[in-house]
Amino acid sequence: MDGEPTRILLVDDDPANAAALRTALAERAGSQFQILHVRQLAHALKFLAEEPFDVALLELNLPDSRGLNTLQRIRRQAPQVTTIVWSRQDDEAGSVRAIQAGADDVLVKGQSDGVTLARSIRHAIERHGIVETLQAFDRQKSDFIATASHEMRTPLAIIREFVTLVLDGLAGPVTQDQTECLTSAQRNCDRLAQLLNDLLDMTRLGRQEAELHRRRISMAALLRQCANDFRPMCDGKGQSLTLELPDGLPDAVCDAAKIEQVMVNLLGNATKFTPEGGSITIRPGFDQHLLWVEVEDTGRGIAEHDQERVFEAFVQVDREAGPGIRGTGLGLAITRRLVELHGGSVWVSSAPGKGSRFGYSLPAYHEGAELQAVVTDTWRTVRAGAAPLVLAVVYAEGLSSAAPEHRESRLAGIHDAMRAVLDSLGDGFISTCECFVAFAMPMGRARAMSALRSLGHALPPLDPQDGGLEYAVAELSRNASADEGLTRVCERFSIPA
């Protein structure tokens, strides 16, 4: 960029603001800036796709976009461009939200002269370059960890298998001393395998590659299963494990496999740090919109200054040298990221010598929450593909009140029929929930509607209690957000998100 003017794309619907910016920079900063002014987000996205720019200077509220959605769409379209929010108000909280959403800086209109504006723009460009460099290093680190972890799993599995064969006496008699050595080798193979699995999980979560398949799940049944899975381990350690289920615990909207992983991490830590004769309690609760689960133990507890750190990767507080309790330091970091992917939060309450209580929250089931989940999960999976993309949702009206066995059978029929239709058209992604089946794939709206009409012929006859099927179709660019698709679908079905 040395010797060349800095190209600024100004996105603002007020021509007076554009004129003021041109005047300020021309008077104070000479000719080192070239400014192209557009008044709508659609025009900005078009120019960013076709021409190189150094800076995008944004008014967030435009005729065709409002709020942080404007910033997010610009960032998705041109992540290499320095993005500065040009705000009408000096709002500290709003500025923090903009920075968290990806802005490199926030400037307030009318509060800076040309020199200050020029300096702020240059500094924002420098910061953006530093951040991009750090992100590139982080991607290289993640790639190395993922590759190394993956390549180590197969030889490790072979080593463990041969250790097991010798330990079982298949290669000849084994002495007591040899048994102890082989048992230690087997145990450490398992520990290393868990570390590799945790590293791969952290890498996928860090890259936002973890797929979610959320649907309506009975939390009562999930928690009973988790308690039953851990009870033999607790019995072997002389620990009591209690599940305190409240009456009327609602279902959750979640990926059951991911939440089971959360419970395994929390219960595994509880059993690890609770002494013989101690107790572990699983205690769920709920209100109108959320449900939560807490795992409480009578272990050694955590000092207050360490409680936030326990959710960071590779952190193991109060770890002593020599033999004793060991772990990867990744379980709670993975737990937090999995819960946050579900739109929930995690917390800990503890004191040294008084045990610990770890908890997390999830959205309680209602049709709007389920629709939001299926649209978001579907869109996240396919957004990196070609443009345009079609998001379509089939709503099986009336199924929410049907008997569970009828509901599952009917949804399975819809899913299978839609899968057959999509297989004839090309690759696509399907997600099934309580009352919805959603798909997204690269095609136009007309082709999608034709596919849905074909779906009607492919389905088994409708049961009168189903209430029929309704379709909603939204054609979106690959840079659109899940919220845009969700809004259009919710409007079609008159369901609050």
XYZ file of N, CA, C and O in Angstrom, residues 246-252 284-293 347 360-366:
100
model
N -36.676 -32.710 39.111
C -37.882 -32.000 39.551
C -39.086 -32.419 38.716
O -38.937 -32.895 37.574
N -40.266 -32.255 39.244
C -41.483 -32.530 38.481
C -41.606 -31.521 37.338
O -41.323 -30.334 37.500
N -42.026 -32.011 36.181
C -42.312 -31.112 35.066
C -41.085 -30.589 34.347
O -41.165 -29.564 33.660
N -39.929 -31.258 34.472
C -38.740 -30.792 33.763
C -39.020 -30.781 32.265
O -39.347 -31.806 31.673
N -38.898 -29.626 31.602
C -39.236 -29.566 30.172
C -38.179 -30.236 29.315
O -37.053 -30.491 29.761
N -38.550 -30.518 28.075
C -37.573 -31.008 27.116
C -36.657 -29.856 26.707
O -36.964 -28.677 26.914
N -35.531 -30.211 26.103
C -34.574 -29.207 25.640
C -34.472 -29.275 24.125
O -34.857 -30.270 23.492
N -31.020 -30.774 38.081
C -31.556 -29.901 37.031
C -32.619 -28.949 37.576
O -33.207 -29.180 38.640
N -32.866 -27.865 36.821
C -33.915 -26.906 37.159
C -34.390 -26.231 35.889
O -33.834 -26.435 34.806
N -35.404 -25.392 35.982
C -35.941 -24.766 34.770
C -36.793 -23.551 35.129
O -37.243 -23.380 36.266
N -36.985 -22.693 34.104
C -37.984 -21.629 34.171
C -38.716 -21.627 32.836
O -38.678 -22.620 32.100
N -39.341 -20.514 32.462
C -40.183 -20.498 31.264
C -39.388 -20.712 29.984
O -39.873 -21.328 29.029
N -38.155 -20.206 29.924
C -37.401 -20.223 28.678
C -36.164 -21.111 28.715
O -35.665 -21.512 27.666
N -35.640 -21.387 29.887
C -34.381 -22.111 30.009
C -34.529 -23.312 30.932
O -35.407 -23.336 31.797
N -33.649 -24.277 30.727
C -33.445 -25.296 31.752
C -31.948 -25.364 32.017
O -31.135 -24.975 31.178
N -31.586 -25.820 33.187
C -30.172 -25.879 33.546
C -29.901 -27.157 34.324
O -30.819 -27.780 34.876
N -28.645 -27.536 34.325
C -28.207 -28.731 35.039
C -26.964 -28.369 35.834
O -26.032 -27.760 35.297
N -21.087 -22.165 34.319
C -20.658 -21.466 35.524
C -20.115 -22.466 36.534
O -20.299 -23.673 36.398
N -24.673 -25.647 33.661
C -24.832 -25.112 32.301
C -26.316 -24.956 32.002
O -27.170 -25.595 32.644
N -26.626 -24.100 31.037
C -28.019 -23.847 30.665
C -28.235 -24.177 29.196
O -27.303 -24.146 28.389
N -29.495 -24.482 28.859
C -29.904 -24.779 27.487
C -31.280 -24.164 27.237
O -32.053 -23.971 28.184
N -31.616 -23.875 25.978
C -32.971 -23.401 25.686
C -33.992 -24.502 25.944
O -33.790 -25.653 25.540
N -35.063 -24.165 26.629
C -36.166 -25.115 26.799
C -36.931 -25.227 25.486
O -36.932 -24.307 24.663
N -37.583 -26.363 25.303
C -38.283 -26.596 24.037
C -39.508 -25.700 23.889
O -40.316 -25.550 24.787
N -39.629 -25.102 22.727
C -40.893 -24.585 22.186
C -40.704 -24.529 20.682
O -39.568 -24.605 20.175
